[in-house]
Amino acid sequence: MIVLFTDFGLHGPYTGQMKAVLQQMVPSTPLIDLFADAPMGDAKASAYLLAAYAAWFPPGTIFLAVVDPGVGGMRPAAIVKADGRWYVGPGNGLFEIVQRRAENALSWDIDWKPERLSASFHGRDLFAPVAAMLARGDPPPGPLRADGADRRPDWPDDLGEIVYIDHFGNAMTGLRAAILGPNTRLAVGDLAFERARTFSDLPPGTGFWYENSNGLAEIAVNLGHANLDLGLVVGSEVKVIS
Amino acid sequence: MIVLFTDFGLHGPYTGQMKAVLQQMVPSTPLIDLFADAPMGDAKASAYLLAAYAAWFPPGTIFLAVVDPGVGGMRPAAIVKADGRWYVGPGNGLFEIVQRRAENALSWDIDWKPERLSASFHGRDLFAPVAAMLARGDPPPGPLRADGADRRPDWPDDLGEIVYIDHFGNAMTGLRAAILGPNTRLAVGDLAFERARTFSDLPPGTGFWYENSNGLAEIAVNLGHANLDLGLVVGSEVKVIS
Amino acid sequence: MIVLFTDFGLHGPYTGQMKAVLQQMVPSTPLIDLFADAPMGDAKASAYLLAAYAAWFPPGTIFLAVVDPGVGGMRPAAIVKADGRWYVGPGNGLFEIVQRRAENALSWDIDWKPERLSASFHGRDLFAPVAAMLARGDPPPGPLRADGADRRPDWPDDLGEIVYIDHFGNAMTGLRAAILGPNTRLAVGDLAFERARTFSDLPPGTGFWYENSNGLAEIAVNLGHANLDLGLVVGSEVKVIS
């Protein structure tokens, strides 16, 4: 299974062209769209989102993950294997949190080059073919990297920021709920939110936070829209009040 | 064929995670995205939309239908078989209109439990696995229900409301065109619309209603956008003027 | 491989119903979503977008292309074969640029009729079945057309207009970069843009144009959004300054 995690959008040609490459190289490998609207151009916020959602997938899953504002520039092209899952994409910190939380992780530089490499769409021209190579069982096309290459030790273990707003207007943070206590409140600006179990535990219109289905602390409003009702956007700072 | 009908959005992780479950359990069953933007949290409006669109699909189709504002609360989990098609989702009225219009309908409670059931994502954890069980030919995992369980006799046969705005700005009602006469007008607020056959029958900019390709009365503006030009939104009341 | 190019949206029922038809008729043929948000109702702008993106796909690809504001009216239904690729859709100029740029092109009228043809959704009822027929190797279901049928010799070879805004806010023109010189500037209203190689060559916030990954001249802002920052929309006129 190849899972797509990008900031490309599902509409427009980018996701479709990547799938056309994969389909031609590994026609029997299933393709799953996980996120096509990861935090745009923001490898740091995306790293926390990816780590939370990748953990749900079985070992052997290949993540084709492209949040790549530096495409065409000097950032490396990377493969990471962490706890049995593969990750292919830009070496810009996108895999930092996956690597940090893994019991076992290795990484490789991609030194394979396609016949034609566009300056702006490495997702299609470079990363998709490499993901397909891994899916058909090829070894990583490039040398193993030294420990610590492209790592971001300056990033925190959990990110006090909104990293995703979903279709319902719920606002995911980069904080794992498991590190927060039952009485922990989360604050955004002047607003503070208590922890609840799920939506139906609260009166309509009430803002709260809860552990979402992938373990992230998420701010929501029962029968409302946290983004519109509370003014939350991707990048809003979230403070932990114990 | 498993058909997805939800209010989850295609972007973001929800549709993708449901498909990952289905893909692992029934890899050779085709998955079709029908609606990922059903009326949000509105099981009643969704029930009319689902009934109109499900009728187009062949017997044997399995609808994984999740519009579930009460997730994590006390609403039942249901399977319905109606005129040869299967429906899996919350027992909150979402299947009321399908059942009411069917010549033959049976329903079951789901009493199977997954190893891990999140409080907020039964689509992934409960309904998707059950849809996959039905796709591989298993019997419904739970007891047959008495006639009338979770039924909504208080809901009308057709709904005088906008239930969906499409990508063109056309506004679908919950009214079947077949129950309306050729001279019937539909009114929203102060605006009244005549019936036409299709877009190209009318001058640009004209608002009208017509029988859409699935039998619903739909309000449109030739070469315009009914939602923007006429102020229509999901939930707008639609009156029938004979 | 059948590639979908429409203005239908991925959300909502249209793309899903077309895929359900294809899935039932040619279950083993891969389906790729290329554009579901082609310029709405604008066959002319869409023709330049389609020609640029179709050229990337291998011979034998079948494009199911529907931008069809005249559906239900008198426009013909067409099949085009151009340089080994097939195109199925309305004969309203949508294939004009593909035909004009092809070394070899033939076209056919579709005279096959489905059992039930809705007035508003020929994509599902007519074009999708015909695309499936071609995918399974059937001959075109209709007579070969004379040279010049439905051609638009009045349309230019390249279109000085914004034809697509992507998820990043980048604005694609209908101009091929290959016909423009390295010092050519593009102007929209009072704004003029220099050519650059890619995003990372420029300071953040700078507007520029570059050759995108499919050969179109595209206006972008490094780490910005050309649509919002520069006021560009689909249809904005683009002038070439040599």
XYZ file of C-alpha atoms in Angstrom:
726
model
C 0.000 0.000 0.000
C 1.289 3.434 -0.974
C -0.195 6.275 1.069
C -0.135 9.845 -0.276
C 0.549 12.679 2.138
C 0.970 16.039 0.361
C -0.044 19.681 0.251
C -0.944 19.379 -3.478
C -4.740 19.262 -3.334
C -6.780 16.423 -4.807
C -8.192 18.725 -7.445
C -5.788 19.848 -10.100
C -3.224 17.725 -11.847
C -0.609 16.965 -9.205
C -2.111 14.077 -7.274
C -3.425 12.541 -10.498
C -0.056 12.682 -12.228
C 1.682 11.066 -9.257
C -0.921 8.314 -9.294
C -0.455 7.833 -13.035
C 3.280 7.231 -12.433
C 2.566 4.765 -9.622
C -0.169 3.031 -11.597
C 2.166 2.438 -14.536
C 5.064 1.172 -12.408
C 3.184 -0.879 -9.781
C -0.324 -1.449 -11.142
C -1.349 -3.880 -8.422
C -0.284 -1.749 -5.448
C -3.235 0.019 -3.795
C -2.988 3.805 -3.512
C -4.583 5.631 -0.588
C -5.105 9.405 -0.388
C -4.457 10.297 3.260
C -3.844 14.053 3.188
C -3.710 16.208 0.052
C -4.044 19.310 2.222
C -1.230 19.001 4.734
C -0.098 22.396 6.121
C 0.918 24.162 2.926
C 4.641 24.585 2.528
C 5.108 23.886 6.255
C 7.324 20.842 6.732
C 7.452 21.361 10.503
C 3.703 21.287 11.201
C 3.326 18.508 8.626
C 5.908 16.394 10.452
C 3.683 16.172 13.552
C 0.583 15.416 11.509
C 2.341 12.711 9.512
C 3.780 11.034 12.615
C 0.358 10.847 14.283
C -1.404 9.379 11.254
C 1.353 7.090 9.960
C 1.351 5.154 13.231
C -2.132 3.841 12.439
C -0.974 2.077 9.254
C 0.528 -1.414 9.200
C 4.256 -2.098 8.788
C 5.228 -2.265 5.143
C 3.160 0.781 4.232
C 5.015 3.230 1.974
C 4.325 6.917 2.541
C 4.863 9.166 -0.446
C 5.055 12.410 1.498
C 5.646 15.702 -0.261
C 5.497 19.069 1.501
C 8.350 20.686 -0.323
C 8.595 24.473 -0.472
C 12.265 24.170 -1.430
C 11.656 22.042 -4.538
C 14.240 22.736 -7.195
C 16.712 24.029 -4.597
C 19.386 22.298 -2.521
C 17.377 20.277 0.007
C 18.188 16.532 -0.164
C 15.842 13.791 -1.368
C 15.332 11.197 1.325
C 14.097 7.725 2.126
C 13.418 6.808 5.754
C 12.536 3.396 7.165
C 11.065 3.677 10.651
C 9.462 0.818 12.585
C 8.865 -1.093 9.371
C 7.220 1.733 7.444
C 8.855 3.523 4.501
C 8.814 7.260 3.846
C 9.881 8.931 0.600
C 10.093 12.695 0.151
C 12.133 15.828 0.728
C 14.809 15.826 3.435
C 13.556 19.042 4.996
C 12.481 17.801 8.424
C 9.220 16.261 7.215
C 10.262 12.881 8.652
C 11.865 14.270 11.844
C 9.063 13.295 14.215
C 8.550 9.871 12.668
C 12.276 9.200 13.130
C 12.358 10.583 16.650
C 9.493 8.390 17.856
C 10.699 5.214 16.140
C 12.433 2.372 17.928
C 14.369 1.617 14.758
C 15.041 4.071 11.963
C 17.407 4.224 9.003
C 17.655 6.767 6.214
C 19.056 6.904 2.696
C 19.880 9.633 0.209
C 18.193 9.218 -3.161
C 20.855 9.374 -5.844
C 18.772 7.860 -8.639
C 17.884 10.405 -11.306
C 14.942 10.202 -13.708
C 15.387 10.811 -17.427
C 13.576 14.093 -17.044
C 13.415 15.976 -13.768
C 11.245 19.092 -13.763
C 12.349 21.922 -11.495
C 9.041 22.171 -9.688
C 7.449 18.715 -9.482
C 9.770 16.210 -7.831
C 6.701 14.467 -6.407
C 5.897 13.159 -9.872
C 9.366 12.895 -11.380
C 11.489 11.674 -8.484
C 9.594 10.662 -5.343
C 6.758 8.702 -7.001
C 9.121 6.499 -9.033
C 11.210 5.829 -5.911
C 8.102 4.916 -3.905
C 7.155 2.519 -6.703
C 10.635 0.947 -6.626
C 10.247 0.270 -2.908
C 6.739 -1.107 -3.479
C 8.046 -3.665 -5.962
C 10.783 -4.705 -3.535
C 13.826 -2.875 -4.900
C 16.423 -1.703 -2.380
C 16.583 2.038 -1.677
C 18.221 3.682 -4.728
C 21.006 5.501 -2.911
C 23.475 5.312 -0.025
C 22.625 4.899 3.637
C 22.984 8.158 5.508
C 24.883 8.859 8.679
C 22.801 9.151 11.827
C 21.620 12.680 12.234
C 21.563 13.761 8.593
C 18.834 16.385 8.090
C 17.604 15.953 11.644
C 15.984 18.821 13.533
C 16.882 18.410 17.219
C 15.647 21.984 17.735
C 12.022 20.941 17.112
C 9.981 19.975 20.205
C 8.608 16.492 20.834
C 5.065 17.853 20.571
C 3.986 21.033 18.797
C 1.735 23.575 20.531
C 0.130 24.728 17.317
C -2.925 24.029 15.200
C -1.639 21.751 12.433
C -4.861 20.881 10.599
C -8.455 22.071 10.259
C -10.751 19.316 9.025
C -13.945 19.409 6.922
C -16.010 19.875 10.112
C -13.903 22.803 11.280
C -12.254 20.761 14.040
C -8.733 21.950 14.823
C -6.017 19.339 15.353
C -2.993 20.303 17.408
C 0.508 18.881 17.160
C 0.163 17.655 20.766
C -0.324 13.988 21.608
C -3.247 13.605 23.994
C -1.391 10.824 25.823
C 1.111 13.320 27.262
C -1.681 15.521 28.654
C -3.578 14.890 31.883
C -7.345 14.478 32.264
C -7.620 17.953 33.779
C -5.254 19.664 31.352
C -6.725 22.666 29.610
C -5.579 23.971 26.260
C -5.574 27.688 25.549
C -5.595 29.616 22.302
C -5.300 33.339 22.907
C -7.878 34.210 25.586
C -9.873 31.006 25.163
C -9.358 27.918 27.321
C -10.761 24.470 26.684
C -11.487 21.573 29.018
C -10.950 17.957 28.045
C -13.950 15.812 27.070
C -14.361 12.292 25.757
C -16.354 13.030 22.624
C -18.782 15.408 20.978
C -21.978 13.983 22.320
C -20.812 14.451 25.925
C -21.309 18.201 25.703
C -24.078 20.719 25.092
C -24.310 22.085 21.538
C -22.075 25.097 20.997
C -19.526 24.172 23.666
C -15.841 24.314 22.791
C -13.622 21.576 24.242
C -10.629 19.407 23.433
C -10.480 15.658 23.143
C -8.190 12.857 21.991
C -8.964 12.349 18.346
C -9.065 8.999 16.598
C -5.312 9.142 15.926
C -4.199 10.303 19.350
C -3.850 14.043 18.745
C -5.391 16.656 21.027
C -8.093 18.303 18.923
C -10.196 21.379 19.639
C -13.834 21.166 18.594
C -17.260 22.685 19.172
C -20.189 20.301 19.551
C -22.497 20.842 16.540
C -20.360 23.863 15.626
C -17.190 24.693 13.724
C -14.128 25.411 15.844
C -12.374 27.255 13.025
C -15.234 29.693 12.404
C -16.654 29.881 15.927
C -13.285 30.307 17.656
C -11.142 31.898 14.940
C -8.641 29.034 14.783
C -6.366 28.637 11.771
C -3.424 26.403 10.904
C -0.509 27.937 12.774
C -2.504 29.294 15.763
C -0.469 28.868 18.951
C -1.853 26.405 21.519
C -0.745 26.607 25.164
C -0.930 23.774 27.676
C -2.389 24.737 31.098
C -1.907 22.011 33.657
C -18.862 -2.373 -5.174
C -18.720 -0.336 -1.970
C -20.015 3.221 -2.367
C -18.999 5.919 0.142
C -21.593 8.467 1.206
C -20.341 10.701 4.026
C -19.950 14.247 5.282
C -16.205 13.683 5.922
C -14.630 15.508 2.976
C -12.274 13.840 0.513
C -9.397 15.938 1.753
C -8.131 15.141 5.195
C -7.639 11.709 6.664
C -11.120 10.309 7.150
C -12.044 9.022 3.706
C -8.513 7.723 3.196
C -8.466 5.803 6.463
C -11.831 4.191 5.708
C -10.516 3.158 2.302
C -7.353 1.745 3.883
C -9.525 -0.491 6.093
C -11.612 -1.631 3.125
C -8.542 -2.148 0.939
C -6.925 -4.417 3.521
C -10.072 -6.479 4.163
C -11.490 -6.728 0.620
C -8.690 -5.726 -1.774
C -10.561 -6.703 -4.927
C -13.778 -4.832 -4.153
C -14.027 -1.539 -6.054
C -14.561 1.585 -3.950
C -16.549 4.521 -5.327
C -16.672 8.006 -3.762
C -20.263 9.189 -4.247
C -20.634 12.018 -1.743
C -17.995 13.132 0.763
C -19.923 16.343 1.329
C -23.409 15.199 2.258
C -25.300 17.779 4.377
C -22.973 18.098 7.341
C -24.285 16.502 10.506
C -27.797 16.467 9.005
C -29.070 12.892 8.821
C -32.523 14.045 7.709
C -31.481 16.003 4.602
C -28.898 13.321 3.843
C -31.577 10.630 3.904
C -33.352 12.194 0.893
C -30.110 12.686 -1.017
C -28.982 9.113 -0.364
C -32.320 7.623 -1.434
C -32.283 9.535 -4.735
C -28.733 8.540 -5.639
C -28.700 4.972 -4.308
C -31.542 4.020 -6.656
C -29.229 4.487 -9.653
C -26.805 1.763 -8.464
C -27.265 -1.945 -9.204
C -28.534 -4.461 -6.625
C -25.702 -5.834 -4.547
C -24.103 -2.425 -4.082
C -23.011 -1.755 -0.492
C -23.382 1.809 0.755
C -21.042 2.811 3.545
C -23.014 5.849 4.665
C -21.847 7.965 7.582
C -23.501 11.234 8.583
C -23.208 10.809 12.283
C -23.352 13.842 14.570
C -24.117 11.549 17.529
C -20.984 9.412 17.165
C -19.773 8.174 20.501
C -23.254 8.570 22.006
C -26.231 6.215 22.243
C -27.500 6.012 18.653
C -27.555 2.432 17.315
C -25.300 1.046 14.578
C -27.373 -0.331 11.729
C -27.386 -2.467 8.618
C -30.287 -2.156 6.188
C -30.997 -4.301 3.136
C -33.482 -2.615 0.815
C -34.374 -3.815 -2.690
C -31.153 -5.803 -2.878
C -28.813 -2.989 -1.834
C -26.986 -2.905 1.510
C -26.559 0.122 3.762
C -24.195 0.325 6.747
C -24.062 3.296 9.109
C -25.619 5.037 12.079
C -29.225 4.264 12.994
C -30.215 7.911 13.174
C -32.743 8.116 10.349
C -30.150 8.199 7.568
C -31.759 5.128 5.955
C -35.383 6.152 6.623
C -36.215 7.227 3.081
C -34.446 4.281 1.476
C -36.487 1.957 3.697
C -39.745 3.798 3.099
C -39.439 3.640 -0.687
C -38.297 0.009 -0.819
C -40.526 -2.891 -1.767
C -38.528 -5.134 0.531
C -36.445 -3.990 3.462
C -34.865 -5.655 6.475
C -32.590 -4.230 9.125
C -30.072 -5.514 11.648
C -28.337 -4.154 14.706
C -24.557 -4.361 14.567
C -23.347 -6.110 17.704
C -19.846 -6.917 16.433
C -17.179 -4.880 18.207
C -13.708 -4.078 16.878
C -10.601 -4.549 19.020
C -10.283 -0.799 19.267
C -13.233 1.553 18.870
C -12.403 5.255 18.913
C -15.062 7.548 20.364
C -15.209 9.787 17.305
C -14.534 7.705 14.197
C -16.931 4.779 13.922
C -16.766 5.128 10.135
C -13.245 3.724 10.204
C -13.428 1.463 13.240
C -16.908 -0.031 13.014
C -18.832 0.708 9.818
C -15.997 0.133 7.310
C -15.136 -3.329 8.702
C -18.829 -4.288 8.654
C -19.193 -3.092 5.046
C -16.162 -5.217 4.167
C -17.713 -8.252 5.887
C -20.837 -7.860 3.759
C -18.692 -7.389 0.627
C -16.957 -10.705 1.223
C -20.289 -12.448 1.730
C -20.496 -12.713 5.516
C -23.958 -12.502 7.083
C -24.837 -9.282 8.921
C -22.900 -9.343 12.229
C -25.864 -8.844 14.561
C -29.534 -9.642 15.146
C -32.415 -8.815 12.845
C -34.389 -5.865 14.117
C -38.115 -5.577 14.638
C -40.009 -3.612 12.004
C -40.011 0.026 12.887
C -36.760 0.222 14.842
C -35.227 3.691 14.438
C -37.835 4.679 11.885
C -38.943 8.279 11.469
C -42.609 8.250 10.460
C -42.679 11.964 11.266
C -40.447 12.769 8.266
C -42.268 13.610 4.996
C -42.072 11.503 1.834
C -40.311 14.353 0.045
C -38.401 17.203 1.662
C -39.052 20.826 0.680
C -35.521 21.933 1.383
C -32.233 22.434 -0.424
C -30.220 19.304 0.389
C -27.114 19.804 -1.741
C -25.255 22.528 -3.643
C -23.019 21.113 -6.346
C -19.720 22.345 -7.833
C -21.670 24.425 -10.398
C -23.782 26.089 -7.718
C -26.900 24.107 -8.678
C -29.214 23.505 -5.712
C -30.780 20.065 -5.323
C -34.010 19.792 -3.371
C -35.284 16.794 -1.440
C -38.308 16.677 -3.778
C -38.676 14.020 -6.465
C -39.477 15.650 -9.795
C -41.829 12.765 -10.633
C -44.342 13.914 -7.991
C -44.446 17.439 -9.429
C -46.467 18.528 -12.459
C -45.117 20.131 -15.630
C -46.510 23.514 -14.556
C -45.461 23.276 -10.925
C -43.376 26.171 -9.710
C -40.948 26.010 -6.820
C -40.477 28.979 -4.522
C -37.650 29.948 -2.207
C -38.491 33.072 -0.233
C -39.795 35.614 -2.727
C -38.384 33.839 -5.765
C -40.416 31.430 -7.903
C -39.041 29.095 -10.560
C -40.688 27.507 -13.591
C -39.880 24.009 -14.763
C -37.588 23.503 -17.760
C -36.066 20.481 -19.445
C -32.423 21.441 -19.274
C -29.966 24.332 -19.160
C -29.701 24.997 -22.843
C -33.477 25.556 -23.145
C -33.235 28.911 -21.393
C -31.568 32.303 -21.844
C -28.335 32.818 -19.880
C -28.960 34.111 -16.374
C -32.447 32.607 -16.037
C -33.289 30.713 -12.867
C -35.448 27.594 -13.294
C -35.961 24.110 -11.922
C -35.592 20.813 -13.724
C -35.462 17.077 -13.081
C -31.834 16.280 -12.479
C -30.084 13.156 -13.667
C -31.161 11.252 -10.532
C -34.763 12.384 -10.426
C -34.548 15.226 -7.913
C -36.020 18.667 -8.548
C -33.014 20.977 -8.843
C -32.853 24.760 -9.021
C -30.293 26.183 -11.430
C -29.360 29.297 -13.380
C -28.302 28.838 -16.990
C -24.605 29.821 -17.224
C -24.862 31.106 -13.639
C -24.612 29.809 -10.082
C -27.908 29.317 -8.266
C -26.236 29.419 -4.857
C -24.522 32.768 -5.414
C -27.051 34.366 -7.774
C -30.114 33.400 -5.725
C -28.715 33.109 -2.196
C -29.548 29.412 -1.819
C -27.845 27.319 0.860
C -28.275 23.792 2.179
C -31.320 24.016 4.429
C -33.158 26.772 2.502
C -36.886 26.046 2.528
C -38.464 25.195 -0.849
C -42.226 25.559 -1.364
C -44.269 23.800 -4.029
C -46.731 26.046 -5.940
C -49.120 24.049 -8.088
C -5.724 3.948 -18.419
C -8.749 6.267 -18.486
C -7.986 9.821 -17.376
C -10.790 12.104 -16.166
C -10.710 15.765 -17.154
C -13.890 17.608 -16.129
C -15.336 20.666 -14.429
C -17.555 18.441 -12.200
C -15.701 18.592 -8.888
C -14.479 15.509 -7.053
C -16.958 16.074 -4.267
C -20.561 15.476 -5.122
C -21.944 12.652 -7.173
C -20.771 13.313 -10.724
C -17.229 11.981 -10.750
C -18.295 9.015 -8.615
C -21.139 8.053 -10.912
C -18.896 8.216 -13.981
C -16.397 5.996 -12.203
C -19.147 3.554 -11.240
C -20.056 3.209 -14.934
C -16.418 2.675 -15.922
C -15.811 0.272 -13.046
C -18.733 -1.918 -14.091
C -17.807 -1.960 -17.788
C -13.994 -2.195 -17.574
C -13.145 -3.239 -14.003
C -9.451 -3.779 -14.649
C -8.790 -0.441 -16.358
C -7.130 2.074 -14.021
C -8.908 5.402 -13.571
C -6.935 8.582 -12.929
C -8.433 11.897 -11.766
C -6.455 14.577 -13.608
C -8.647 17.676 -13.363
C -12.117 17.805 -11.796
C -11.902 21.594 -11.724
C -11.142 22.545 -15.302
C -12.302 26.110 -16.151
C -16.008 25.844 -15.434
C -18.178 25.811 -18.527
C -15.278 27.205 -20.566
C -14.382 24.790 -23.358
C -11.897 27.244 -24.861
C -9.679 27.734 -21.798
C -10.033 24.032 -21.023
C -8.770 23.117 -24.486
C -5.359 24.690 -23.777
C -5.118 23.093 -20.339
C -6.039 19.662 -21.683
C -3.539 19.853 -24.543
C -0.678 20.752 -22.186
C -1.417 17.965 -19.712
C -2.464 15.222 -22.127
C 0.940 15.354 -23.845
C 2.554 13.981 -20.678
C 0.542 10.730 -20.797
C 1.585 7.693 -22.842
C -0.038 6.715 -26.165
C -3.112 4.573 -25.618
C -4.384 6.749 -22.774
C -8.099 7.512 -23.030
C -9.213 10.958 -21.881
C -12.796 11.212 -20.705
C -13.054 14.993 -20.978
C -16.274 16.796 -20.139
C -16.585 20.574 -20.006
C -20.010 20.843 -21.501
C -22.115 23.940 -20.863
C -24.320 23.008 -23.839
C -25.293 19.564 -22.513
C -28.781 18.607 -23.639
C -28.567 20.995 -26.593
C -27.364 20.526 -30.156
C -23.582 20.254 -29.802
C -22.196 16.981 -31.227
C -20.683 14.139 -29.208
C -17.156 13.415 -30.365
C -14.279 10.978 -30.283
C -10.821 12.198 -31.306
C -7.683 10.108 -31.784
C -4.576 12.278 -31.790
C -1.000 10.991 -31.722
C -2.169 7.680 -30.314
C -4.272 9.099 -27.475
C -8.074 8.944 -27.406
C -10.415 11.745 -26.342
C -14.137 11.364 -25.664
C -16.453 14.284 -24.896
C -18.498 17.134 -26.308
C -17.671 18.462 -29.769
C -17.548 22.073 -28.612
C -13.904 22.917 -29.269
C -12.574 21.123 -26.192
C -10.292 19.004 -28.408
C -9.323 21.806 -30.816
C -5.829 22.393 -29.451
C -5.051 18.701 -29.075
C -6.028 18.217 -32.726
C -4.139 21.259 -33.933
C -0.880 20.196 -32.286
C -1.115 16.542 -33.333
C 0.872 15.034 -36.161
C -1.970 12.606 -36.805
C -5.574 13.142 -35.787
C -8.900 11.577 -36.714
C -12.343 12.202 -35.297
C -15.654 10.379 -35.128
C -19.234 11.304 -34.317
C -20.773 9.220 -31.544
C -24.042 7.801 -32.837
C -24.422 5.109 -30.175
C -27.298 5.864 -27.795
C -27.659 4.521 -24.244
C -30.936 3.022 -23.039
C -31.481 6.061 -20.899
C -29.914 9.421 -21.669
C -30.505 12.132 -19.088
C -30.721 15.697 -20.402
C -28.019 17.014 -18.088
C -25.445 14.283 -17.471
C -24.000 12.960 -20.724
C -20.694 12.388 -18.891
C -22.258 9.461 -17.068
C -24.802 8.278 -19.626
C -22.985 8.713 -22.936
C -19.295 9.634 -22.687
C -18.287 7.230 -19.894
C -19.758 4.161 -21.662
C -18.037 5.182 -24.904
C -14.698 5.635 -23.094
C -15.167 2.141 -21.640
C -15.882 0.719 -25.109
C -12.600 2.161 -26.377
C -10.776 0.850 -23.295
C -11.933 -2.689 -24.033
C -10.822 -2.371 -27.643
C -14.104 -1.719 -29.441
C -13.986 0.509 -32.526
C -15.388 4.041 -32.168
C -19.202 3.710 -32.076
C -20.001 6.110 -34.931
C -18.868 7.384 -38.316
C -15.550 9.048 -39.104
C -15.933 12.774 -39.494
C -14.766 14.981 -42.331
C -11.642 17.029 -41.650
C -12.595 20.279 -40.048
C -15.806 19.212 -38.298
C -16.263 21.282 -35.106
C -12.862 22.880 -35.535
C -12.161 26.371 -34.237
C -9.623 27.967 -36.586
C -10.463 31.309 -34.950
C -8.800 30.250 -31.673
C -5.116 31.184 -31.268
C -2.279 28.657 -31.017
C -1.593 29.806 -27.455
C -4.010 31.584 -25.147
C -2.985 34.748 -23.283
C -5.249 34.071 -20.342
C -5.110 32.478 -16.908
C -6.603 29.019 -17.429
C -6.114 27.445 -13.993
C -5.351 28.426 -10.389
C -3.872 25.552 -8.427
C -4.050 24.636 -4.722
C -0.989 26.846 -4.033
C -2.513 29.853 -5.765
C -0.182 29.540 -8.776
C -1.779 30.786 -11.987
C -1.274 28.755 -15.166
C -1.571 30.537 -18.483
C -2.603 29.047 -21.807
C 0.844 29.973 -23.197
C 3.521 27.365 -23.841
C 6.784 28.449 -22.247
C 8.699 27.024 -25.224
C 7.408 29.780 -27.520
C 8.595 32.504 -25.127
C 12.148 33.791 -24.837
C 14.323 33.821 -21.715
C 13.828 37.578 -21.347
C 10.141 37.606 -22.149
C 7.992 39.262 -19.526
C 4.325 38.512 -18.939
C 1.938 41.250 -17.892
C -1.437 41.130 -16.195
C -2.975 44.591 -15.924
C -0.275 46.870 -14.535
C 1.906 44.039 -13.224
C 4.823 42.579 -15.186
C 6.690 39.392 -14.372
C 10.202 38.235 -15.262
C 11.052 34.649 -16.079
C 12.733 32.452 -13.441
C 13.698 28.811 -13.281
C 11.883 27.833 -10.118
C 10.572 29.072 -6.784
C 13.709 28.734 -4.765
C 15.635 31.019 -7.161
C 13.819 34.077 -5.858
C 13.327 35.998 -2.607
C 10.101 35.236 -0.704
C 7.198 37.373 -1.877
C 8.517 37.916 -5.405
C 6.130 37.395 -8.324
C 7.602 35.753 -11.441
C 6.753 33.358 -14.238
C 8.354 30.040 -15.032
C 7.874 26.968 -17.193
C 5.750 24.616 -15.160
C 6.165 20.862 -15.056
C 3.926 20.448 -18.127
C 5.395 23.221 -20.230
C 2.929 26.025 -19.540
C 4.008 29.511 -18.542
C 2.813 29.896 -14.934
C 2.741 32.971 -12.719
C 3.696 32.392 -9.086
C 4.894 34.140 -5.951
C 7.680 32.475 -3.981
C 6.201 31.410 -0.603
C 3.048 33.372 -1.519
C -0.185 32.899 -3.441
C -0.324 34.506 -6.878
C -4.112 34.455 -6.936
C -4.521 36.305 -3.643
C -1.368 38.433 -3.732
C -1.789 39.559 -7.342
C -5.566 39.355 -7.851
C -5.370 36.733 -10.605
C -8.432 34.677 -11.523
C -9.260 32.202 -14.260
C -9.926 34.344 -17.296
C -7.513 37.211 -16.413
C -5.837 38.454 -19.608
C -2.082 37.842 -19.895
C 0.035 39.909 -22.302
C 3.407 38.894 -23.711
C 6.115 41.609 -23.573
C 9.174 40.697 -25.584
